[in-house]
Coordinates of C-alpha atoms and ligand atoms in Angstrom, one line a residue:
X300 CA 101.3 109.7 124.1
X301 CA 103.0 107.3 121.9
X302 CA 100.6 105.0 119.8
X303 CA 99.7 101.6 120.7
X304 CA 101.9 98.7 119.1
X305 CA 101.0 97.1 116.5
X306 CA 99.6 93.2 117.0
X307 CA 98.6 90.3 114.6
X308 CA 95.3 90.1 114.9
X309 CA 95.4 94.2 114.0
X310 CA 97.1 93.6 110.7
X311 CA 94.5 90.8 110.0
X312 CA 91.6 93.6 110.7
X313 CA 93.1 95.0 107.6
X314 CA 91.4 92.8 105.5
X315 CA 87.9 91.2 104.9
X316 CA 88.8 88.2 102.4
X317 CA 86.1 86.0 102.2
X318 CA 86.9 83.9 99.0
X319 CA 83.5 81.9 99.5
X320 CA 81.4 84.6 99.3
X321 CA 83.8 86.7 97.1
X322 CA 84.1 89.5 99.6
X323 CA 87.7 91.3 99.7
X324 CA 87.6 94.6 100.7
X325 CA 91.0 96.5 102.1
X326 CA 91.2 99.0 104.9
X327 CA 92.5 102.6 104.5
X328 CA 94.8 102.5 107.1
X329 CA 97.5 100.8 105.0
X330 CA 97.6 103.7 103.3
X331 CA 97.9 106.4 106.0
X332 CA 99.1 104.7 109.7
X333 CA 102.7 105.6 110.4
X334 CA 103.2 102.5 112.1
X335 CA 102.3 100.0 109.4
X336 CA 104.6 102.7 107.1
X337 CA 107.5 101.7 109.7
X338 CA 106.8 97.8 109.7
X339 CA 106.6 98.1 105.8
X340 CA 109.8 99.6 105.8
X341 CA 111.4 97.2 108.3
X342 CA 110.1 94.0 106.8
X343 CA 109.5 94.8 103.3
X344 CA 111.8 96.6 102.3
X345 CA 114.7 96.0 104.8
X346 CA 114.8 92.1 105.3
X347 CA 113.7 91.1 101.8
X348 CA 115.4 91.5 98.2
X349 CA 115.0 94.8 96.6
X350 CA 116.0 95.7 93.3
X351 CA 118.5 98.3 92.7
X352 CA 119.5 98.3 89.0
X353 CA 120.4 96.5 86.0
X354 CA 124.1 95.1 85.4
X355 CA 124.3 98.1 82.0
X356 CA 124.1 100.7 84.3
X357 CA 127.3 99.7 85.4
X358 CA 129.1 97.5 82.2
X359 CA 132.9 98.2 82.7
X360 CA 135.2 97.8 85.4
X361 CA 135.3 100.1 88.4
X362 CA 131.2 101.7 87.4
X363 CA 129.2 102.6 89.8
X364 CA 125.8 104.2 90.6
X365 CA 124.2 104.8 94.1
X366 CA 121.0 103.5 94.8
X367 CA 118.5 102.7 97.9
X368 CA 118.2 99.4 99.6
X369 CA 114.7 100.9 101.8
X370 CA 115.9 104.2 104.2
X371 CA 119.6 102.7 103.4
X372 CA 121.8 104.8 100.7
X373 CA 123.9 102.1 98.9
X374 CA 126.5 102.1 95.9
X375 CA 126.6 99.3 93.5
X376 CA 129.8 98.9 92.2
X377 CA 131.8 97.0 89.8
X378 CA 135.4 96.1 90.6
X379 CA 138.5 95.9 88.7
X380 CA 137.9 92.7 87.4
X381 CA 134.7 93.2 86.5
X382 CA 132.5 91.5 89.5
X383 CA 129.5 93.3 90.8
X384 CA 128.9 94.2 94.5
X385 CA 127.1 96.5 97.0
X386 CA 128.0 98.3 99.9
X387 CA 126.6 101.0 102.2
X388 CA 127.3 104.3 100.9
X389 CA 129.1 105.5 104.4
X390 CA 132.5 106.0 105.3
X391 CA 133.5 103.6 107.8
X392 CA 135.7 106.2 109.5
X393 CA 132.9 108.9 110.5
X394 CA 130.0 107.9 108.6
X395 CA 130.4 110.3 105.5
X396 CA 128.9 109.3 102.0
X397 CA 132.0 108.5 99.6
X398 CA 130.2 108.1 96.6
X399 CA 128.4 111.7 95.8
X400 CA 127.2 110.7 92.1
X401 CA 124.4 109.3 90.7
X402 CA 127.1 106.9 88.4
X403 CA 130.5 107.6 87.4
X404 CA 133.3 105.4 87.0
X405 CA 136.6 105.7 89.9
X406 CA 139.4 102.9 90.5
X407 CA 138.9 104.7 94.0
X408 CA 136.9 106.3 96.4
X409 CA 138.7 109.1 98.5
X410 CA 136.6 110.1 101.8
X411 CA 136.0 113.9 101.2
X412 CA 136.1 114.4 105.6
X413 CA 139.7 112.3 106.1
X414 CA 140.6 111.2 103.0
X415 CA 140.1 107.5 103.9
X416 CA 140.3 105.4 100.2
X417 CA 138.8 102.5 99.1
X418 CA 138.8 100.2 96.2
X419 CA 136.1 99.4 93.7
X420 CA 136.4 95.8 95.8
X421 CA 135.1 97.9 98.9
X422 CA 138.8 97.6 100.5
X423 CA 139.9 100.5 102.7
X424 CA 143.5 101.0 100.9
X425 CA 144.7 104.0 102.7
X426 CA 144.3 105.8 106.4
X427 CA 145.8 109.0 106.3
X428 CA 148.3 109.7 108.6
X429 CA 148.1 105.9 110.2
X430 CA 151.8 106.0 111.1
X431 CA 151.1 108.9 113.3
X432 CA 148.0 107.8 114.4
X433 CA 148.6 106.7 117.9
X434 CA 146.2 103.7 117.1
X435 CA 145.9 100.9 119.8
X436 CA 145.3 97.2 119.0
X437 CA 141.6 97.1 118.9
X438 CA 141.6 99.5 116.0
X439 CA 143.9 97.9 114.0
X440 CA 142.2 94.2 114.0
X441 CA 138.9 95.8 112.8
X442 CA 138.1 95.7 108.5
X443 CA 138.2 99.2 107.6
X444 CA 136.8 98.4 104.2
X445 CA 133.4 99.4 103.1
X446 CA 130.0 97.7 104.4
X447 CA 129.2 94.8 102.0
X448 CA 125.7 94.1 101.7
X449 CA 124.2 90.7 100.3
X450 CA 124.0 91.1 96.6
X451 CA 123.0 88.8 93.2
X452 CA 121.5 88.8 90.2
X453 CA 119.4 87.5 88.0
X454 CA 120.0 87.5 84.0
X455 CA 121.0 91.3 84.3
X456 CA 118.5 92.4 86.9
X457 CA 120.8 93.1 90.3
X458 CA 118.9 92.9 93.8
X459 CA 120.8 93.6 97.2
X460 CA 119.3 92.6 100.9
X461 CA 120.3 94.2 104.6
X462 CA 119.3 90.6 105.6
X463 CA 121.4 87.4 105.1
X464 CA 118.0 85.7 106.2
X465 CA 116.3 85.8 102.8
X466 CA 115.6 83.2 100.3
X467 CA 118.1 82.6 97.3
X468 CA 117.1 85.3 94.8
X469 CA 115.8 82.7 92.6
X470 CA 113.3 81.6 95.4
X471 CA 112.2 84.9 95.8
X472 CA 111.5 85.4 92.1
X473 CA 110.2 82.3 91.8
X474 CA 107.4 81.9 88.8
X475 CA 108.1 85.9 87.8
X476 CA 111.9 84.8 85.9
X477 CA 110.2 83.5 82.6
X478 CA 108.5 86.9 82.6
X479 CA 111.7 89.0 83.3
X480 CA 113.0 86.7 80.9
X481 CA 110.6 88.7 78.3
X482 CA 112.3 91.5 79.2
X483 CA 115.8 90.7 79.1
X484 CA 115.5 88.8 75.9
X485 CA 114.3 91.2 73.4
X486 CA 118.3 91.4 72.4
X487 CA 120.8 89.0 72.1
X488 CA 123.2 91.0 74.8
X489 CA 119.7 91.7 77.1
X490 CA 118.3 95.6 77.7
X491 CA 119.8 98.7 79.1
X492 CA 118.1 101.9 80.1
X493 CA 118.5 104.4 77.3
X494 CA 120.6 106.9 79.2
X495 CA 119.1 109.9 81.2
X496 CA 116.2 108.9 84.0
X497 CA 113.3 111.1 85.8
X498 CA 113.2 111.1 89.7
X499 CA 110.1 113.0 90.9
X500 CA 108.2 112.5 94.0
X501 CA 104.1 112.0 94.6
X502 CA 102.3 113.3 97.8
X503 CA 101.0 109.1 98.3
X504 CA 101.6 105.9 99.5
X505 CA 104.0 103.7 97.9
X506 CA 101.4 101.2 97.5
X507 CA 99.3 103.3 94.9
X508 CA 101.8 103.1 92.4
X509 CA 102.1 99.1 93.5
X510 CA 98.8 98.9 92.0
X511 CA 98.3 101.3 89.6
X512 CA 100.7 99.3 87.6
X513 CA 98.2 96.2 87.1
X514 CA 95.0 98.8 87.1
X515 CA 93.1 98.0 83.5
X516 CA 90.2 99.6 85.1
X517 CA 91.8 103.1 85.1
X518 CA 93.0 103.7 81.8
X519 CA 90.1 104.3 80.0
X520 CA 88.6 107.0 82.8
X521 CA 92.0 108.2 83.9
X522 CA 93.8 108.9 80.6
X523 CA 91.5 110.5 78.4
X524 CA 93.9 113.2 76.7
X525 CA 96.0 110.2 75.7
X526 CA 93.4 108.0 74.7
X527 CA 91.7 110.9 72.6
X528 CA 95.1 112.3 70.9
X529 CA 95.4 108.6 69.7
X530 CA 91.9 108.0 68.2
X531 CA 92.9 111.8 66.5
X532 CA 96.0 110.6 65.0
X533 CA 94.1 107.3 63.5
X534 CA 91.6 109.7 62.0
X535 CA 94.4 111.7 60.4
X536 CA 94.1 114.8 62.2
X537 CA 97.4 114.4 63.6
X538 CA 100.7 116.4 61.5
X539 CA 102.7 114.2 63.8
X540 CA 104.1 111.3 62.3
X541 CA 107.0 110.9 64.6
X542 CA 104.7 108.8 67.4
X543 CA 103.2 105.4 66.6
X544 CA 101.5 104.9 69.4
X545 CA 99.2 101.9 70.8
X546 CA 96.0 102.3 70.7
X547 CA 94.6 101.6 74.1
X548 CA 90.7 102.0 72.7
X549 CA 91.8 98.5 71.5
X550 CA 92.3 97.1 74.9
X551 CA 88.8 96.4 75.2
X552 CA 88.1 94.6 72.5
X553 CA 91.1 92.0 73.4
X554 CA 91.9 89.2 76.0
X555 CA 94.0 90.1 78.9
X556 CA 93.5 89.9 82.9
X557 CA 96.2 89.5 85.6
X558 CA 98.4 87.1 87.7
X559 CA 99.5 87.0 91.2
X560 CA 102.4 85.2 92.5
X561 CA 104.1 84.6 95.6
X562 CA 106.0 86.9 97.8
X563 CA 103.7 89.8 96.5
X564 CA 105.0 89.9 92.7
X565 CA 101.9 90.5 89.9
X566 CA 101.2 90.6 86.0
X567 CA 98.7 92.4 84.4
X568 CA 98.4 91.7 80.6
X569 CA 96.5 91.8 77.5
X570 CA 96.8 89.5 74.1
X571 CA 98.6 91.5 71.9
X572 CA 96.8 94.6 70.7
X573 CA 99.4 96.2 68.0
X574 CA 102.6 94.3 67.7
X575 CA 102.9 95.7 65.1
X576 CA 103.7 99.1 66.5
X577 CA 107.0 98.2 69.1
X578 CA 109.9 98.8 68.0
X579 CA 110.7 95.0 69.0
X580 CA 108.8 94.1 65.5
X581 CA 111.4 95.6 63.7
X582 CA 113.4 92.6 65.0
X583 CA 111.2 90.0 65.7
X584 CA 113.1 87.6 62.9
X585 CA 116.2 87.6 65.0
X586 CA 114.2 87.4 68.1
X587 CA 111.9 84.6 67.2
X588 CA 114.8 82.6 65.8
X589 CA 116.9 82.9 69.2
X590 CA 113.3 82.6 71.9
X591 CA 110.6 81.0 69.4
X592 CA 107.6 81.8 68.3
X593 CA 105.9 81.7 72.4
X594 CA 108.3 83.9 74.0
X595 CA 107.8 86.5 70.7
X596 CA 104.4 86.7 71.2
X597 CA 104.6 87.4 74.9
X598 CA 107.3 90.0 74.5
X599 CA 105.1 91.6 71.6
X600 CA 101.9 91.6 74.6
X601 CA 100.8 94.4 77.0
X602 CA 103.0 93.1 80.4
X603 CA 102.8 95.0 83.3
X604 CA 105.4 93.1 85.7
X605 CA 105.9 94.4 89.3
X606 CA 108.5 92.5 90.9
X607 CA 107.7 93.3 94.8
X608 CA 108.2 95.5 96.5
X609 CA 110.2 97.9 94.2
X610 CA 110.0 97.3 90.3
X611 CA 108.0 97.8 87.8
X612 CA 108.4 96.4 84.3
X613 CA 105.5 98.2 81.8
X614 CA 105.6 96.8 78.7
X615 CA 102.8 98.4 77.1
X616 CA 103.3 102.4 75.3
X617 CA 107.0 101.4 75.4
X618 CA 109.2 99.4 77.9
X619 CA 109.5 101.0 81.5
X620 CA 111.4 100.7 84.1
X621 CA 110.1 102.3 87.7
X622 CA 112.1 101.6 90.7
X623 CA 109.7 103.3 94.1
X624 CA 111.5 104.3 96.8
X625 CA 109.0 105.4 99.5
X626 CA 109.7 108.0 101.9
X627 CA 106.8 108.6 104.3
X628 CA 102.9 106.8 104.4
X629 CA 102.1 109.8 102.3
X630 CA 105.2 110.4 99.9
X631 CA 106.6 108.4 97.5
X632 CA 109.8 109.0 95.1
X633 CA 110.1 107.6 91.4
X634 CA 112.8 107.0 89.3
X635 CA 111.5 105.9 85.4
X636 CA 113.7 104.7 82.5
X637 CA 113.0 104.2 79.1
X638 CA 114.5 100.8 78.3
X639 CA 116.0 98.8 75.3
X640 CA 117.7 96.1 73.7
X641 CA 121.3 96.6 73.6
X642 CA 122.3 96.6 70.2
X643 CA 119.0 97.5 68.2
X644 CA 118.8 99.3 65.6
X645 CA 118.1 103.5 65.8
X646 CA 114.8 102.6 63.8
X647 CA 113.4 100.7 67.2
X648 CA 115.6 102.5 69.8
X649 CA 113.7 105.8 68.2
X650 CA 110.4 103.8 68.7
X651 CA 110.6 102.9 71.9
X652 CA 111.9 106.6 72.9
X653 CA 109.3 108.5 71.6
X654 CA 106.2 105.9 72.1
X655 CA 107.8 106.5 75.8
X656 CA 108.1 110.2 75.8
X657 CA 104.6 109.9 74.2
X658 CA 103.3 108.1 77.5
X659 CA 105.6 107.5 80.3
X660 CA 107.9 110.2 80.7
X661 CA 107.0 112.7 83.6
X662 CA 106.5 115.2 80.9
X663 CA 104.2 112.8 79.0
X664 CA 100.3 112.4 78.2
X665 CA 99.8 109.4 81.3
X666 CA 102.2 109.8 84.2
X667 CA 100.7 112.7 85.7
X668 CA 97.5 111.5 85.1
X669 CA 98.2 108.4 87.7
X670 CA 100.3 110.5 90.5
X671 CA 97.6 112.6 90.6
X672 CA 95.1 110.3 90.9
X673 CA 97.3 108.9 93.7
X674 CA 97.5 112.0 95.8
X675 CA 94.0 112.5 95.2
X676 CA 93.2 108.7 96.8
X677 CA 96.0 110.0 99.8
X678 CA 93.9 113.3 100.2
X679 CA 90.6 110.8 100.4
X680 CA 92.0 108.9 103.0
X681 CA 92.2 111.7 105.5
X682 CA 88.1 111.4 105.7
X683 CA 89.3 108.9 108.1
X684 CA 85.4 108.5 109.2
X685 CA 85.5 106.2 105.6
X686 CA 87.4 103.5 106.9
X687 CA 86.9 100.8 104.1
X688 CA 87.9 100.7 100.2
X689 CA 85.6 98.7 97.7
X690 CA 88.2 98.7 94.9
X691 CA 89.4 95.0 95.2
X692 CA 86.6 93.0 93.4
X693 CA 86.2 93.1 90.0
X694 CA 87.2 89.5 88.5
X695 CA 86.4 87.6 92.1
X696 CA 84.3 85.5 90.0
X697 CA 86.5 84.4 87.2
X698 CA 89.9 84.0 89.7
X699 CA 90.8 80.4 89.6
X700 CA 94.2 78.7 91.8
X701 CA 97.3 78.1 89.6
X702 CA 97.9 78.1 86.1
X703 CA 95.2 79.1 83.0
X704 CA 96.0 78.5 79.5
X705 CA 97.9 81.2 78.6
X706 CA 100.2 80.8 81.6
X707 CA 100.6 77.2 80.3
X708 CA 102.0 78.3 77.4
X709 CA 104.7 80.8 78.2
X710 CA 105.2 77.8 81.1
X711 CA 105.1 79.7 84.6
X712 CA 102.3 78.9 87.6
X713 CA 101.0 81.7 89.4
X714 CA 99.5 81.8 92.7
X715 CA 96.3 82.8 90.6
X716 CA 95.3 83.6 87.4
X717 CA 92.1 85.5 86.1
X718 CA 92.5 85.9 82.5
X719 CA 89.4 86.8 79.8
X720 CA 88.5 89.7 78.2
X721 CA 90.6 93.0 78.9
X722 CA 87.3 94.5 79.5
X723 CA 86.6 92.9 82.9
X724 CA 89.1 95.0 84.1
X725 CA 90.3 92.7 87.1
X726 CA 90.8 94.0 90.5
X727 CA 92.1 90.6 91.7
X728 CA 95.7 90.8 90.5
X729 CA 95.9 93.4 93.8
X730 CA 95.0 90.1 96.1
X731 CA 98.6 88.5 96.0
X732 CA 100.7 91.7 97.1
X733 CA 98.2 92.1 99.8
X734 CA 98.8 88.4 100.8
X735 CA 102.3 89.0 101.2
X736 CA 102.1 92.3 102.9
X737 CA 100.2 90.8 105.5
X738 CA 102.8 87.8 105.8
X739 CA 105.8 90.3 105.8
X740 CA 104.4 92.5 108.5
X741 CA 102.4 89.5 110.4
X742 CA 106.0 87.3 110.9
X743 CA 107.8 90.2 112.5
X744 CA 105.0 90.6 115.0
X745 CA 105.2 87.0 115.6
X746 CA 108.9 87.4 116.6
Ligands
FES805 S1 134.4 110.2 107.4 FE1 135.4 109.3 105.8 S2 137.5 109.6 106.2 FE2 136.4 110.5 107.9
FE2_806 FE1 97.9 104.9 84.2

C-alpha cells in the first residue's frame, strides 16, 4: 500500500507552538517519516542554496573538488582564468561521473566510457570519433558541455542551487554575513581548511546534528571525559603541555544564549570564556587594527553558526567546519575540517590543530560523544507509541523579537534573540530552523 500524501495541515500537526503560553513542543515524526525525509530533500536541500565549499579548496586555475548539492553529485571547479563554477558531476554523453577525485587540479576532464573531454569552463571540447559519427541534425544543435548549475559566493564561502528560483545569496544569508564575516576575517587573505578532512557517517537524522550545534544544554552531561581531562590539566596532573584547551566548566559562569534568523540559519554563543587560549590571540594586534576592537571580541567568543541547511561554523575548542549531507531519515554523513587563517603563523595554526584534534576530530574527546547521542535519540524514536519531544523550551521565557544588546553591537538583527547567562542553556535557538522547515515543506504542498 503506498502511504498517504503528505498535506499542510499534517506538517502543521508537527508542531504545538503556543508563544502565549510558552508551549513548543516538536513531534518525532520529523525525525523518522520517509516522506517528510523526501520533502526535506526536495525542498530543502534541492530548491534552496546549499553550501559546498570554500573558494581555498580550490585557489588556482583549473582546481577542483566534488561535492553534493542534496542527492545531486556536483564538481566545483575553477577555470583557466580563474572564475569559479559548478556543474553536475555526469557525463553528458551516457551519464558517467568525469571527475573521480575528491580535488585535484586538470585543464581537462576526459570521460573514462567514450572519452568525451571537457574544459575547466564546463565546455565539451572533443567527441570521439564525431566525423564518423553518422550524427543527424538534432544532435549537433544540442550543448554537449557539462550541466551548469546556479552558483555564487559570498566573501569565500561558495553555495550552488538546482533551482534558479531562489533568492540572491545575499537574501538568503541575510542577517548571518556579519557573523561569517567573523569567520572569514581572522586573516587578512580569509581562512582555508587545514588540509586533510574526516567523512564518517551517523545512524540519525540530519536534523540532530542541526541542533546539536546550538545545544549548551548537552555539554556539561554529554562530554564528561572532555570536560574532566580539562579540569585535570588545570590542576597539573596533565604531562601534556602540547593542548591548551578551553575550559568549558567556565561556560557556566559566563553570558551566552542563542539567535535565530530567517530561512532556518541560528547562533549559539557565549561571552568570551578564554580568549586568551585561540590561536587567533596570537594575532589579535593585526586583527583588531584591520576589524576593530567589536568584531575581535566576537571572533575571540564561543560562535556556533549553522548556516541552513548544511554548514556548520563552531568556533568554540577550535574553528570547525561541518558540511551534513543526509542520506536517509535515519543516516546522516559528515565531512569536518579544521579551519584557519591563511597566512598565520605555525604558533596559531598549531593551536587551532591540536585544540581541534583535542575536541572535534572524529578521533577526539567530543564528536563521538554527540553522534552517539544522536543515534541513540534515532533508536528512541522507534518507541513510536512516544509521539512527542519536550526538548524545545528552556529560555521560552527570556526569548524576545529582534535584536538584544549584544546583537546591537556586532550590528546584525535576528529573528530572535535570547541571550543571559550561558547557564540557562536555551532550547529556543531550535525555534527558527523549525519555522523554516515548516515553510520549506508547507509551500511545496501548497503548489
Ligand atoms: S559516458 Fe562519458 S563519454 Fe560516454
Ligand atoms: Fe557536543
Amino acid at each position: 500500500m503506498r502511504p498517504e500524501a503528505l498535506k499542510i495541515s499534517d506538517i502543521d500537526k508537527l508542531f504545538r507552538e503556543d508563544a502565549e503560553s510558552g508551549e513548543y513542543m516538536l513531534h518525532r515524526d520529523v525525525f523518522r517519516d520517509e516522506r517528510i525525509f523526501e520533502l526535506e530533500m526536495k525542498t530543502i536541500f534541492e530548491r534552496n542554496w546549499i553550501f559546498v565549499g570554500l573558494s581555498s579548496q580550490a585557489p588556482n586555475p583549473n582546481d577542483y573538488f566534488t561535492s553534493w548539492v542534496g542527492r545531486q553529485p556536483i564538481v566545483v571547479m575553477r577555470d583557466a582564468d580563474g572564475q569559479l563554477g559548478a556543474f553536475i558531476n555526469s557525463c553528458p554523453h551516457k551519464g558517467a561521473r568525469f571527475a573521480h577525485h575528491r580535488k585535484g587540479n586538470a585543464k581537462q576532464f576526459v570521460c573514462s566510457y567514450h572519452g568525451w573531454t571537457f574544459n575547466t569552463a564546463g565546455e565539451c571540447i572533443y567527441i570521439k570519433d564525431q566525423d564518423s559519427g553518422g550524427y543527424a541534425e538534432p544532435f549537433n544543435q544540442l550543448d554537449h558541455g557539462l550541466h551548469k548549475i546556479k552558483f555564487d559566493q559570498y566573501r569565500g564561502f561558495l553555495f550552488a542551487s538546482l533551482s534558479d528560483d531562489v533568492p540572491t545569496l545575499q537574501e538568503h544569508l541575510g542577517e548571518t554575513m556579519p557573523l561569517l564575516d567573523l569567520v572569514w576575517d581572522q586573516g587578512p587573505d580569509g581562512i582555508e581548511a587545514v588540509p586533510g578532512s574526516s567523512t564518517y557517517t551517523y545512524d540519525a537524522n540530519w536534523k540532530m546534528q542541526v541542533e546539536n550545534c546550538i545545544d549548551g544544554y548537552h555539554l556539561t552531561s554529554c562530554h564528561p571525559s572532555f570536560m574532566n581531562i580539562v579540569s585535570r590539566r588545570k590542576a597539573g596532573e596533565s604531562e601534556n603541555k602540547q593542548v591548551k584547551s578551553i575550559d568549558f566548566n567556565m561556560m557556566m559562569e559566563i553570558d551566552g544564549g542563542g539567535y535565530t534568523f530567517d530561512r532556518g540559519h541560528a547562533l549559539g554563543f557565549g561571552v568570551n570564556p578564554a580568549p586568551q587560549e585561540r590561536g587567533l590571540y596570537i594575532h589579535k594586534d593585526e586583527v583588531e587594527a584591520r576589524v576593530g576592537p567589536t568584531k575581535l571580541k566576537w571572533m575571540l567568543s564561543t560562535r556556533n553558526l549553522t548556516i541552513y541547511p548544511n554548514v556548520q561554523f563552531a568556533e568554540n575548542a577550535s574553528l570547525q567546519m561541518r558540511v551534513i549531507r543526509p542520506l536517509a531519515p535515519g543516516k546522516t554523513e559528515m565531512t569536518i575540517f579544521c579551519l584557519g587563517a591563511i597566512g598565520e603563523s605555525d604558533a596559531a595554526r598549531s593551536i587551532r590543530i591540536r585544540q581541534y584534534e583535542d575536541f572535534f576530530n572524529t578521533s577526539g574527546l567530543a564528536t563521538p560523544d554527540d553522534t552517539i547521542a544522536y543515534e541513540d535519540c534515532q533508536f528512541g524514536y522507534e518507541g513510536r507509541e512516544m509521539e512527542w519531544s519536550q526538548g524545545y523550551s528552556r529560555g521560552i521565557t527570556n526569548v524576545v523579537e529582534g535584536a538584544d544588546s549584544y546583537a546591537g553591537e556586532l550590528g546584525f538583527t535576528p529573528q530572535t534573540s535570547s541571550t543571559g547567562p550561558f547557564k540557562m542553556q536555551d532550547e529556543t535557538v531550535y525555534h527558527g530552523g523549525y519555522r523554516a522547515w515548516r515553510k520549506f515543506l508547507q509551500t511545496e504542498l501548497g503548489e
